[in-house]
Amino acid sequence: GIQVEQSPPDLILQEGANSTLRCNFSDSVNNLQWFHQNPWGQLINLFYIPSGTKQNGRLSATTVATERYSLLYISSSQTTDSGVYFCAVGPTGNQFYFGTGTSLTVIP
Amino acid sequence: DGGITQSPKYLFRKEGQNVTLSCEQNLNHDAMYWYRQDPGQGLRLIYYSQIVNDFQKGDIAEGYSVSREKKESFPLTVTSAQKNPTAFYLCASSIPRDGQPQHFGDGTRLSIL
């Protein structure tokens, strides 16, 4: 299957700081999603972004499919942004491979 | 509201016992998935189904079984053959073609007594 590497594995930020999370993948993909897993385990869909750039409030994402990476930007971080951020990729629409995540802690 | 319902939220299993985790969706999605998550790890695919009465093994299918008798339902049975079943189990669904995201339920935490 496709290998997915996320970096950094852990990140601690002061409230209000900005951050960039990276997802590298080993093969061409037609599907890519970013998720936020909250402390209760719920997976929240942030972006579906196999290519291009999208923005939603303080969050934005960019995927450069030809170079096999995606970036998630968090601006003006808040304590509620804490949790684990996962990247999931798939060659087709029926199977996704997950990275091991970036654990984000935002301190007040 | 449309969504995915997993039950129960917490489940305890005795040694040698089979248990079944429920997953129901009302999103009218053809594809459904089961993932396993261990502490500090990403999700790994157990089984997936793209259509009723058909399913395929994922990367870690040993010790698990599924059925897909209805479009809305995709139950997962953790059998006694699964020697390390303690984990967080997540069910997802999607329209099975490019351009369609996966949607997840809230998960079931399974522990061994």
mmCIF file with all atom_site columns, C-alpha atoms in Angstrom:
data_model
loop_
_atom_site.group_PDB
_atom_site.id
_atom_site.type_symbol
_atom_site.label_atom_id
_atom_site.label_alt_id
_atom_site.label_comp_id
_atom_site.label_asym_id
_atom_site.label_entity_id
_atom_site.label_seq_id
_atom_site.pdbx_PDB_ins_code
_atom_site.Cartn_x
_atom_site.Cartn_y
_atom_site.Cartn_z
_atom_site.occupancy
_atom_site.B_iso_or_equiv
_atom_site.pdbx_formal_charge
_atom_site.auth_seq_id
_atom_site.auth_comp_id
_atom_site.auth_asym_id
_atom_site.auth_atom_id
_atom_site.pdbx_PDB_model_num
ATOM 1   C CA . GLY A 1 1   ? 0.000   0.000   0.000  1.00 0.00 ? 1   GLY A CA 1
ATOM 2   C CA . ILE A 1 2   ? 0.873   3.685   -0.093 1.00 0.00 ? 2   ILE A CA 1
ATOM 3   C CA . GLN A 1 3   ? 3.212   4.969   2.618  1.00 0.00 ? 3   GLN A CA 1
ATOM 4   C CA . VAL A 1 4   ? 2.109   8.168   4.354  1.00 0.00 ? 4   VAL A CA 1
ATOM 5   C CA . GLU A 1 5   ? 4.486   10.182  6.515  1.00 0.00 ? 5   GLU A CA 1
ATOM 6   C CA . GLN A 1 6   ? 3.383   13.105  8.649  1.00 0.00 ? 6   GLN A CA 1
ATOM 7   C CA . SER A 1 7   ? 5.581   15.673  10.310 1.00 0.00 ? 7   SER A CA 1
ATOM 8   C CA . PRO A 1 8   ? 6.199   16.811  12.900 1.00 0.00 ? 8   PRO A CA 1
ATOM 9   C CA . PRO A 1 9   ? 4.911   13.956  15.101 1.00 0.00 ? 9   PRO A CA 1
ATOM 10  C CA . ASP A 1 10  ? 4.350   16.333  18.016 1.00 0.00 ? 10  ASP A CA 1
ATOM 11  C CA . LEU A 1 11  ? 3.856   20.082  18.198 1.00 0.00 ? 11  LEU A CA 1
ATOM 12  C CA . ILE A 1 12  ? 3.321   22.405  21.140 1.00 0.00 ? 12  ILE A CA 1
ATOM 13  C CA . LEU A 1 13  ? 2.185   25.954  20.444 1.00 0.00 ? 13  LEU A CA 1
ATOM 14  C CA . GLN A 1 14  ? 1.333   29.031  22.395 1.00 0.00 ? 14  GLN A CA 1
ATOM 15  C CA . GLU A 1 15  ? -2.206  30.229  21.760 1.00 0.00 ? 15  GLU A CA 1
ATOM 16  C CA . GLY A 1 16  ? -2.225  32.643  18.818 1.00 0.00 ? 16  GLY A CA 1
ATOM 17  C CA . ALA A 1 17  ? 0.749   31.087  17.033 1.00 0.00 ? 17  ALA A CA 1
ATOM 18  C CA . ASN A 1 18  ? 0.694   29.733  13.485 1.00 0.00 ? 18  ASN A CA 1
ATOM 19  C CA . SER A 1 19  ? 1.757   26.253  12.362 1.00 0.00 ? 19  SER A CA 1
ATOM 20  C CA . THR A 1 20  ? 2.286   24.105  9.291  1.00 0.00 ? 20  THR A CA 1
ATOM 21  C CA . LEU A 1 21  ? 1.725   20.358  9.243  1.00 0.00 ? 21  LEU A CA 1
ATOM 22  C CA . ARG A 1 22  ? 3.096   18.248  6.418  1.00 0.00 ? 22  ARG A CA 1
ATOM 23  C CA . CYS A 1 23  ? 1.971   15.015  4.775  1.00 0.00 ? 23  CYS A CA 1
ATOM 24  C CA . ASN A 1 24  ? 4.219   13.160  2.306  1.00 0.00 ? 24  ASN A CA 1
ATOM 25  C CA . PHE A 1 25  ? 2.969   10.148  0.366  1.00 0.00 ? 25  PHE A CA 1
ATOM 26  C CA . SER A 1 26  ? 4.794   7.550   -1.667 1.00 0.00 ? 26  SER A CA 1
ATOM 27  C CA . ASP A 1 27  ? 2.621   7.193   -4.775 1.00 0.00 ? 27  ASP A CA 1
ATOM 28  C CA . SER A 1 28  ? 0.144   9.040   -6.954 1.00 0.00 ? 28  SER A CA 1
ATOM 29  C CA . VAL A 1 29  ? -3.228  9.566   -5.317 1.00 0.00 ? 29  VAL A CA 1
ATOM 30  C CA . ASN A 1 30  ? -6.629  10.733  -6.456 1.00 0.00 ? 30  ASN A CA 1
ATOM 31  C CA . ASN A 1 31  ? -8.006  11.265  -2.971 1.00 0.00 ? 31  ASN A CA 1
ATOM 32  C CA . LEU A 1 32  ? -6.609  13.094  0.031  1.00 0.00 ? 32  LEU A CA 1
ATOM 33  C CA . GLN A 1 33  ? -8.319  14.155  3.239  1.00 0.00 ? 33  GLN A CA 1
ATOM 34  C CA . TRP A 1 34  ? -7.201  15.986  6.375  1.00 0.00 ? 34  TRP A CA 1
ATOM 35  C CA . PHE A 1 35  ? -8.906  15.070  9.662  1.00 0.00 ? 35  PHE A CA 1
ATOM 36  C CA . HIS A 1 36  ? -8.817  16.401  13.203 1.00 0.00 ? 36  HIS A CA 1
ATOM 37  C CA . GLN A 1 37  ? -9.281  13.807  15.947 1.00 0.00 ? 37  GLN A CA 1
ATOM 38  C CA . ASN A 1 38  ? -10.519 15.428  19.126 1.00 0.00 ? 38  ASN A CA 1
ATOM 39  C CA . PRO A 1 39  ? -9.748  14.147  22.643 1.00 0.00 ? 39  PRO A CA 1
ATOM 40  C CA . TRP A 1 40  ? -12.926 12.019  22.572 1.00 0.00 ? 40  TRP A CA 1
ATOM 41  C CA . GLY A 1 41  ? -11.750 10.187  19.468 1.00 0.00 ? 41  GLY A CA 1
ATOM 42  C CA . GLN A 1 42  ? -14.105 11.782  16.990 1.00 0.00 ? 42  GLN A CA 1
ATOM 43  C CA . LEU A 1 43  ? -12.656 12.258  13.508 1.00 0.00 ? 43  LEU A CA 1
ATOM 44  C CA . ILE A 1 44  ? -13.688 15.581  12.024 1.00 0.00 ? 44  ILE A CA 1
ATOM 45  C CA . ASN A 1 45  ? -13.293 16.031  8.303  1.00 0.00 ? 45  ASN A CA 1
ATOM 46  C CA . LEU A 1 46  ? -11.321 19.242  7.672  1.00 0.00 ? 46  LEU A CA 1
ATOM 47  C CA . PHE A 1 47  ? -10.561 19.177  3.970  1.00 0.00 ? 47  PHE A CA 1
ATOM 48  C CA . TYR A 1 48  ? -10.969 16.945  0.974  1.00 0.00 ? 48  TYR A CA 1
ATOM 49  C CA . ILE A 1 49  ? -8.059  18.158  -1.173 1.00 0.00 ? 49  ILE A CA 1
ATOM 50  C CA . PRO A 1 50  ? -6.417  15.832  -3.730 1.00 0.00 ? 50  PRO A CA 1
ATOM 51  C CA . SER A 1 51  ? -4.917  18.916  -5.405 1.00 0.00 ? 51  SER A CA 1
ATOM 52  C CA . GLY A 1 52  ? -4.920  22.686  -5.139 1.00 0.00 ? 52  GLY A CA 1
ATOM 53  C CA . THR A 1 53  ? -5.626  24.980  -2.208 1.00 0.00 ? 53  THR A CA 1
ATOM 54  C CA . LYS A 1 54  ? -8.635  25.388  0.060  1.00 0.00 ? 54  LYS A CA 1
ATOM 55  C CA . GLN A 1 55  ? -9.369  27.616  3.019  1.00 0.00 ? 55  GLN A CA 1
ATOM 56  C CA . ASN A 1 56  ? -11.895 27.375  5.818  1.00 0.00 ? 56  ASN A CA 1
ATOM 57  C CA . GLY A 1 57  ? -11.600 30.105  8.415  1.00 0.00 ? 57  GLY A CA 1
ATOM 58  C CA . ARG A 1 58  ? -8.267  29.882  10.214 1.00 0.00 ? 58  ARG A CA 1
ATOM 59  C CA . LEU A 1 59  ? -7.386  26.636  8.452  1.00 0.00 ? 59  LEU A CA 1
ATOM 60  C CA . SER A 1 60  ? -6.120  26.172  4.941  1.00 0.00 ? 60  SER A CA 1
ATOM 61  C CA . ALA A 1 61  ? -4.587  23.305  2.995  1.00 0.00 ? 61  ALA A CA 1
ATOM 62  C CA . THR A 1 62  ? -2.489  22.908  -0.107 1.00 0.00 ? 62  THR A CA 1
ATOM 63  C CA . THR A 1 63  ? -1.758  19.711  -2.000 1.00 0.00 ? 63  THR A CA 1
ATOM 64  C CA . VAL A 1 64  ? 0.936   19.479  -4.672 1.00 0.00 ? 64  VAL A CA 1
ATOM 65  C CA . ALA A 1 65  ? 0.026   16.137  -6.181 1.00 0.00 ? 65  ALA A CA 1
ATOM 66  C CA . THR A 1 66  ? 2.938   16.054  -8.644 1.00 0.00 ? 66  THR A CA 1
ATOM 67  C CA . GLU A 1 67  ? 5.402   16.325  -5.755 1.00 0.00 ? 67  GLU A CA 1
ATOM 68  C CA . ARG A 1 68  ? 3.388   14.030  -3.480 1.00 0.00 ? 68  ARG A CA 1
ATOM 69  C CA . TYR A 1 69  ? 2.826   16.219  -0.460 1.00 0.00 ? 69  TYR A CA 1
ATOM 70  C CA . SER A 1 70  ? 0.140   18.203  1.288  1.00 0.00 ? 70  SER A CA 1
ATOM 71  C CA . LEU A 1 71  ? 0.335   20.974  3.872  1.00 0.00 ? 71  LEU A CA 1
ATOM 72  C CA . LEU A 1 72  ? -2.179  21.995  6.514  1.00 0.00 ? 72  LEU A CA 1
ATOM 73  C CA . TYR A 1 73  ? -1.878  25.537  7.864  1.00 0.00 ? 73  TYR A CA 1
ATOM 74  C CA . ILE A 1 74  ? -3.361  26.583  11.186 1.00 0.00 ? 74  ILE A CA 1
ATOM 75  C CA . SER A 1 75  ? -3.314  30.298  11.917 1.00 0.00 ? 75  SER A CA 1
ATOM 76  C CA . SER A 1 76  ? -3.976  32.054  15.221 1.00 0.00 ? 76  SER A CA 1
ATOM 77  C CA . SER A 1 77  ? -4.209  28.713  17.015 1.00 0.00 ? 77  SER A CA 1
ATOM 78  C CA . GLN A 1 78  ? -6.706  28.199  19.823 1.00 0.00 ? 78  GLN A CA 1
ATOM 79  C CA . THR A 1 79  ? -6.803  25.650  22.636 1.00 0.00 ? 79  THR A CA 1
ATOM 80  C CA . THR A 1 80  ? -9.708  23.944  20.873 1.00 0.00 ? 80  THR A CA 1
ATOM 81  C CA . ASP A 1 81  ? -7.343  23.146  17.980 1.00 0.00 ? 81  ASP A CA 1
ATOM 82  C CA . SER A 1 82  ? -5.570  20.628  20.220 1.00 0.00 ? 82  SER A CA 1
ATOM 83  C CA . GLY A 1 83  ? -5.779  17.016  19.154 1.00 0.00 ? 83  GLY A CA 1
ATOM 84  C CA . VAL A 1 84  ? -4.305  14.804  16.488 1.00 0.00 ? 84  VAL A CA 1
ATOM 85  C CA . TYR A 1 85  ? -4.302  15.748  12.823 1.00 0.00 ? 85  TYR A CA 1
ATOM 86  C CA . PHE A 1 86  ? -4.350  12.931  10.286 1.00 0.00 ? 86  PHE A CA 1
ATOM 87  C CA . CYS A 1 87  ? -3.727  12.878  6.581  1.00 0.00 ? 87  CYS A CA 1
ATOM 88  C CA . ALA A 1 88  ? -5.378  10.062  4.599  1.00 0.00 ? 88  ALA A CA 1
ATOM 89  C CA . VAL A 1 89  ? -4.670  9.313   0.943  1.00 0.00 ? 89  VAL A CA 1
ATOM 90  C CA . GLY A 1 90  ? -6.029  6.901   -1.615 1.00 0.00 ? 90  GLY A CA 1
ATOM 91  C CA . PRO A 1 91  ? -5.246  5.882   -5.185 1.00 0.00 ? 91  PRO A CA 1
ATOM 92  C CA . THR A 1 92  ? -8.920  5.343   -5.846 1.00 0.00 ? 92  THR A CA 1
ATOM 93  C CA . GLY A 1 93  ? -12.178 6.259   -4.200 1.00 0.00 ? 93  GLY A CA 1
ATOM 94  C CA . ASN A 1 94  ? -12.496 3.076   -2.198 1.00 0.00 ? 94  ASN A CA 1
ATOM 95  C CA . GLN A 1 95  ? -9.402  2.766   -0.038 1.00 0.00 ? 95  GLN A CA 1
ATOM 96  C CA . PHE A 1 96  ? -7.568  5.264   2.130  1.00 0.00 ? 96  PHE A CA 1
ATOM 97  C CA . TYR A 1 97  ? -4.181  4.976   3.860  1.00 0.00 ? 97  TYR A CA 1
ATOM 98  C CA . PHE A 1 98  ? -3.612  6.991   7.017  1.00 0.00 ? 98  PHE A CA 1
ATOM 99  C CA . GLY A 1 99  ? -0.463  8.578   8.369  1.00 0.00 ? 99  GLY A CA 1
ATOM 100 C CA . THR A 1 100 ? 0.433   8.280   12.067 1.00 0.00 ? 100 THR A CA 1
ATOM 101 C CA . GLY A 1 101 ? -0.674  11.841  12.713 1.00 0.00 ? 101 GLY A CA 1
ATOM 102 C CA . THR A 1 102 ? 0.618   15.068  14.231 1.00 0.00 ? 102 THR A CA 1
ATOM 103 C CA . SER A 1 103 ? -0.301  15.576  17.873 1.00 0.00 ? 103 SER A CA 1
ATOM 104 C CA . LEU A 1 104 ? -0.937  19.267  18.496 1.00 0.00 ? 104 LEU A CA 1
ATOM 105 C CA . THR A 1 105 ? -1.138  20.850  21.923 1.00 0.00 ? 105 THR A CA 1
ATOM 106 C CA . VAL A 1 106 ? -2.082  24.518  22.160 1.00 0.00 ? 106 VAL A CA 1
ATOM 107 C CA . ILE A 1 107 ? -1.354  26.075  25.529 1.00 0.00 ? 107 ILE A CA 1
ATOM 108 C CA . PRO A 1 108 ? -3.061  29.273  26.763 1.00 0.00 ? 108 PRO A CA 1
ATOM 109 C CA . ASP B 2 1   ? -29.618 14.649  10.150 1.00 0.00 ? 1   ASP B CA 1
ATOM 110 C CA . GLY B 2 2   ? -27.666 12.133  8.106  1.00 0.00 ? 2   GLY B CA 1
ATOM 111 C CA . GLY B 2 3   ? -24.777 10.385  9.707  1.00 0.00 ? 3   GLY B CA 1
ATOM 112 C CA . ILE B 2 4   ? -23.082 7.237   10.902 1.00 0.00 ? 4   ILE B CA 1
ATOM 113 C CA . THR B 2 5   ? -24.041 5.593   14.192 1.00 0.00 ? 5   THR B CA 1
ATOM 114 C CA . GLN B 2 6   ? -21.725 3.174   15.944 1.00 0.00 ? 6   GLN B CA 1
ATOM 115 C CA . SER B 2 7   ? -22.751 1.176   18.977 1.00 0.00 ? 7   SER B CA 1
ATOM 116 C CA . PRO B 2 8   ? -21.919 0.535   21.671 1.00 0.00 ? 8   PRO B CA 1
ATOM 117 C CA . LYS B 2 9   ? -19.439 3.297   22.576 1.00 0.00 ? 9   LYS B CA 1
ATOM 118 C CA . TYR B 2 10  ? -17.651 0.974   25.027 1.00 0.00 ? 10  TYR B CA 1
ATOM 119 C CA . LEU B 2 11  ? -17.481 -2.814  24.896 1.00 0.00 ? 11  LEU B CA 1
ATOM 120 C CA . PHE B 2 12  ? -15.769 -5.359  27.074 1.00 0.00 ? 12  PHE B CA 1
ATOM 121 C CA . ARG B 2 13  ? -14.892 -8.846  25.912 1.00 0.00 ? 13  ARG B CA 1
ATOM 122 C CA . LYS B 2 14  ? -13.958 -11.929 27.852 1.00 0.00 ? 14  LYS B CA 1
ATOM 123 C CA . GLU B 2 15  ? -11.216 -14.196 26.610 1.00 0.00 ? 15  GLU B CA 1
ATOM 124 C CA . GLY B 2 16  ? -12.470 -16.589 23.924 1.00 0.00 ? 16  GLY B CA 1
ATOM 125 C CA . GLN B 2 17  ? -15.635 -14.610 23.251 1.00 0.00 ? 17  GLN B CA 1
ATOM 126 C CA . ASN B 2 18  ? -16.839 -13.192 19.938 1.00 0.00 ? 18  ASN B CA 1
ATOM 127 C CA . VAL B 2 19  ? -18.315 -9.695  19.963 1.00 0.00 ? 19  VAL B CA 1
ATOM 128 C CA . THR B 2 20  ? -20.099 -7.716  17.276 1.00 0.00 ? 20  THR B CA 1
ATOM 129 C CA . LEU B 2 21  ? -19.779 -3.969  16.729 1.00 0.00 ? 21  LEU B CA 1
ATOM 130 C CA . SER B 2 22  ? -22.632 -2.202  15.021 1.00 0.00 ? 22  SER B CA 1
ATOM 131 C CA . CYS B 2 23  ? -22.357 0.442   12.281 1.00 0.00 ? 23  CYS B CA 1
ATOM 132 C CA . GLU B 2 24  ? -25.412 2.025   10.646 1.00 0.00 ? 24  GLU B CA 1
ATOM 133 C CA . GLN B 2 25  ? -25.492 4.902   8.152  1.00 0.00 ? 25  GLN B CA 1
ATOM 134 C CA . ASN B 2 26  ? -28.326 6.914   6.631  1.00 0.00 ? 26  ASN B CA 1
ATOM 135 C CA . LEU B 2 27  ? -26.213 8.806   4.114  1.00 0.00 ? 27  LEU B CA 1
ATOM 136 C CA . ASN B 2 28  ? -27.209 6.485   1.272  1.00 0.00 ? 28  ASN B CA 1
ATOM 137 C CA . HIS B 2 29  ? -23.532 5.665   0.715  1.00 0.00 ? 29  HIS B CA 1
ATOM 138 C CA . ASP B 2 30  ? -22.636 2.489   -1.174 1.00 0.00 ? 30  ASP B CA 1
ATOM 139 C CA . ALA B 2 31  ? -19.220 2.025   0.440  1.00 0.00 ? 31  ALA B CA 1
ATOM 140 C CA . MET B 2 32  ? -18.537 1.290   4.099  1.00 0.00 ? 32  MET B CA 1
ATOM 141 C CA . TYR B 2 33  ? -15.289 0.670   5.965  1.00 0.00 ? 33  TYR B CA 1
ATOM 142 C CA . TRP B 2 34  ? -13.950 -0.582  9.288  1.00 0.00 ? 34  TRP B CA 1
ATOM 143 C CA . TYR B 2 35  ? -10.718 0.755   10.743 1.00 0.00 ? 35  TYR B CA 1
ATOM 144 C CA . ARG B 2 36  ? -8.747  -0.096  13.842 1.00 0.00 ? 36  ARG B CA 1
ATOM 145 C CA . GLN B 2 37  ? -6.775  2.514   15.798 1.00 0.00 ? 37  GLN B CA 1
ATOM 146 C CA . ASP B 2 38  ? -4.192  1.628   18.453 1.00 0.00 ? 38  ASP B CA 1
ATOM 147 C CA . PRO B 2 39  ? -2.913  4.231   20.950 1.00 0.00 ? 39  PRO B CA 1
ATOM 148 C CA . GLY B 2 40  ? -0.662  6.782   19.310 1.00 0.00 ? 40  GLY B CA 1
ATOM 149 C CA . GLN B 2 41  ? -1.180  5.272   15.875 1.00 0.00 ? 41  GLN B CA 1
ATOM 150 C CA . GLY B 2 42  ? -3.033  6.040   12.694 1.00 0.00 ? 42  GLY B CA 1
ATOM 151 C CA . LEU B 2 43  ? -5.993  4.096   11.373 1.00 0.00 ? 43  LEU B CA 1
ATOM 152 C CA . ARG B 2 44  ? -5.564  0.729   9.682  1.00 0.00 ? 44  ARG B CA 1
ATOM 153 C CA . LEU B 2 45  ? -8.158  -0.767  7.366  1.00 0.00 ? 45  LEU B CA 1
ATOM 154 C CA . ILE B 2 46  ? -9.786  -4.030  8.469  1.00 0.00 ? 46  ILE B CA 1
ATOM 155 C CA . TYR B 2 47  ? -12.500 -4.578  5.837  1.00 0.00 ? 47  TYR B CA 1
ATOM 156 C CA . TYR B 2 48  ? -14.398 -2.551  3.282  1.00 0.00 ? 48  TYR B CA 1
ATOM 157 C CA . SER B 2 49  ? -17.504 -3.051  1.211  1.00 0.00 ? 49  SER B CA 1
ATOM 158 C CA . GLN B 2 50  ? -18.452 -1.212  -1.952 1.00 0.00 ? 50  GLN B CA 1
ATOM 159 C CA . ILE B 2 51  ? -21.827 -2.851  -2.448 1.00 0.00 ? 51  ILE B CA 1
ATOM 160 C CA . VAL B 2 52  ? -24.338 -5.030  -0.643 1.00 0.00 ? 52  VAL B CA 1
ATOM 161 C CA . ASN B 2 53  ? -23.311 -8.690  -0.268 1.00 0.00 ? 53  ASN B CA 1
ATOM 162 C CA . ASP B 2 54  ? -19.724 -7.955  -1.250 1.00 0.00 ? 54  ASP B CA 1
ATOM 163 C CA . PHE B 2 55  ? -16.683 -7.016  0.858  1.00 0.00 ? 55  PHE B CA 1
ATOM 164 C CA . GLN B 2 56  ? -12.887 -7.118  0.679  1.00 0.00 ? 56  GLN B CA 1
ATOM 165 C CA . LYS B 2 57  ? -10.147 -7.619  3.220  1.00 0.00 ? 57  LYS B CA 1
ATOM 166 C CA . GLY B 2 58  ? -8.024  -4.694  4.231  1.00 0.00 ? 58  GLY B CA 1
ATOM 167 C CA . ASP B 2 59  ? -4.525  -4.770  5.663  1.00 0.00 ? 59  ASP B CA 1
ATOM 168 C CA . ILE B 2 60  ? -5.389  -6.395  9.021  1.00 0.00 ? 60  ILE B CA 1
ATOM 169 C CA . ALA B 2 61  ? -8.432  -8.646  8.420  1.00 0.00 ? 61  ALA B CA 1
ATOM 170 C CA . GLU B 2 62  ? -7.198  -11.685 10.379 1.00 0.00 ? 62  GLU B CA 1
ATOM 171 C CA . GLY B 2 63  ? -9.413  -12.395 13.388 1.00 0.00 ? 63  GLY B CA 1
ATOM 172 C CA . TYR B 2 64  ? -12.292 -10.267 12.102 1.00 0.00 ? 64  TYR B CA 1
ATOM 173 C CA . SER B 2 65  ? -15.400 -10.938 10.029 1.00 0.00 ? 65  SER B CA 1
ATOM 174 C CA . VAL B 2 66  ? -18.062 -8.719  8.446  1.00 0.00 ? 66  VAL B CA 1
ATOM 175 C CA . SER B 2 67  ? -21.354 -8.935  6.627  1.00 0.00 ? 67  SER B CA 1
ATOM 176 C CA . ARG B 2 68  ? -23.188 -6.523  4.333  1.00 0.00 ? 68  ARG B CA 1
ATOM 177 C CA . GLU B 2 69  ? -26.776 -7.676  4.013  1.00 0.00 ? 69  GLU B CA 1
ATOM 178 C CA . LYS B 2 70  ? -28.212 -4.160  3.850  1.00 0.00 ? 70  LYS B CA 1
ATOM 179 C CA . LYS B 2 71  ? -26.855 -0.959  2.356  1.00 0.00 ? 71  LYS B CA 1
ATOM 180 C CA . GLU B 2 72  ? -27.252 0.844   5.663  1.00 0.00 ? 72  GLU B CA 1
ATOM 181 C CA . SER B 2 73  ? -25.497 -1.684  7.897  1.00 0.00 ? 73  SER B CA 1
ATOM 182 C CA . PHE B 2 74  ? -21.964 -3.100  8.108  1.00 0.00 ? 74  PHE B CA 1
ATOM 183 C CA . PRO B 2 75  ? -21.423 -4.989  11.393 1.00 0.00 ? 75  PRO B CA 1
ATOM 184 C CA . LEU B 2 76  ? -17.948 -6.109  12.441 1.00 0.00 ? 76  LEU B CA 1
ATOM 185 C CA . THR B 2 77  ? -17.378 -9.274  14.489 1.00 0.00 ? 77  THR B CA 1
ATOM 186 C CA . VAL B 2 78  ? -14.200 -9.524  16.516 1.00 0.00 ? 78  VAL B CA 1
ATOM 187 C CA . THR B 2 79  ? -13.596 -13.238 16.878 1.00 0.00 ? 79  THR B CA 1
ATOM 188 C CA . SER B 2 80  ? -11.675 -15.164 19.502 1.00 0.00 ? 80  SER B CA 1
ATOM 189 C CA . ALA B 2 81  ? -8.967  -15.627 16.858 1.00 0.00 ? 81  ALA B CA 1
ATOM 190 C CA . GLN B 2 82  ? -8.055  -11.954 17.228 1.00 0.00 ? 82  GLN B CA 1
ATOM 191 C CA . LYS B 2 83  ? -5.437  -12.211 19.968 1.00 0.00 ? 83  LYS B CA 1
ATOM 192 C CA . ASN B 2 84  ? -5.044  -8.503  20.626 1.00 0.00 ? 84  ASN B CA 1
ATOM 193 C CA . PRO B 2 85  ? -8.485  -6.966  20.143 1.00 0.00 ? 85  PRO B CA 1
ATOM 194 C CA . THR B 2 86  ? -8.134  -4.044  22.554 1.00 0.00 ? 86  THR B CA 1
ATOM 195 C CA . ALA B 2 87  ? -8.378  -0.959  20.339 1.00 0.00 ? 87  ALA B CA 1
ATOM 196 C CA . PHE B 2 88  ? -10.578 1.871   19.118 1.00 0.00 ? 88  PHE B CA 1
ATOM 197 C CA . TYR B 2 89  ? -12.732 0.824   16.142 1.00 0.00 ? 89  TYR B CA 1
ATOM 198 C CA . LEU B 2 90  ? -14.024 3.354   13.634 1.00 0.00 ? 90  LEU B CA 1
ATOM 199 C CA . CYS B 2 91  ? -16.591 2.868   10.901 1.00 0.00 ? 91  CYS B CA 1
ATOM 200 C CA . ALA B 2 92  ? -16.767 5.077   7.820  1.00 0.00 ? 92  ALA B CA 1
ATOM 201 C CA . SER B 2 93  ? -18.821 5.420   4.670  1.00 0.00 ? 93  SER B CA 1
ATOM 202 C CA . SER B 2 94  ? -18.452 7.140   1.324  1.00 0.00 ? 94  SER B CA 1
ATOM 203 C CA . ILE B 2 95  ? -19.607 7.281   -2.244 1.00 0.00 ? 95  ILE B CA 1
ATOM 204 C CA . PRO B 2 96  ? -16.986 4.952   -3.751 1.00 0.00 ? 96  PRO B CA 1
ATOM 205 C CA . ARG B 2 97  ? -15.459 7.055   -6.474 1.00 0.00 ? 97  ARG B CA 1
ATOM 206 C CA . ASP B 2 98  ? -12.802 9.728   -6.782 1.00 0.00 ? 98  ASP B CA 1
ATOM 207 C CA . GLY B 2 99  ? -13.754 13.082  -5.417 1.00 0.00 ? 99  GLY B CA 1
ATOM 208 C CA . GLN B 2 100 ? -15.843 11.752  -2.565 1.00 0.00 ? 100 GLN B CA 1
ATOM 209 C CA . PRO B 2 101 ? -14.658 12.039  1.064  1.00 0.00 ? 101 PRO B CA 1
ATOM 210 C CA . GLN B 2 102 ? -15.070 9.481   3.816  1.00 0.00 ? 102 GLN B CA 1
ATOM 211 C CA . HIS B 2 103 ? -17.360 10.246  6.751  1.00 0.00 ? 103 HIS B CA 1
ATOM 212 C CA . PHE B 2 104 ? -16.761 8.651   10.156 1.00 0.00 ? 104 PHE B CA 1
ATOM 213 C CA . GLY B 2 105 ? -18.797 7.470   13.115 1.00 0.00 ? 105 GLY B CA 1
ATOM 214 C CA . ASP B 2 106 ? -17.793 8.253   16.702 1.00 0.00 ? 106 ASP B CA 1
ATOM 215 C CA . GLY B 2 107 ? -16.135 4.883   17.310 1.00 0.00 ? 107 GLY B CA 1
ATOM 216 C CA . THR B 2 108 ? -16.320 1.930   19.702 1.00 0.00 ? 108 THR B CA 1
ATOM 217 C CA . ARG B 2 109 ? -13.667 1.279   22.352 1.00 0.00 ? 109 ARG B CA 1
ATOM 218 C CA . LEU B 2 110 ? -13.148 -2.459  22.883 1.00 0.00 ? 110 LEU B CA 1
ATOM 219 C CA . SER B 2 111 ? -11.321 -3.796  25.925 1.00 0.00 ? 111 SER B CA 1
ATOM 220 C CA . ILE B 2 112 ? -10.465 -7.272  27.188 1.00 0.00 ? 112 ILE B CA 1
ATOM 221 C CA . LEU B 2 113 ? -11.602 -8.269  30.679 1.00 0.00 ? 113 LEU B CA 1
#
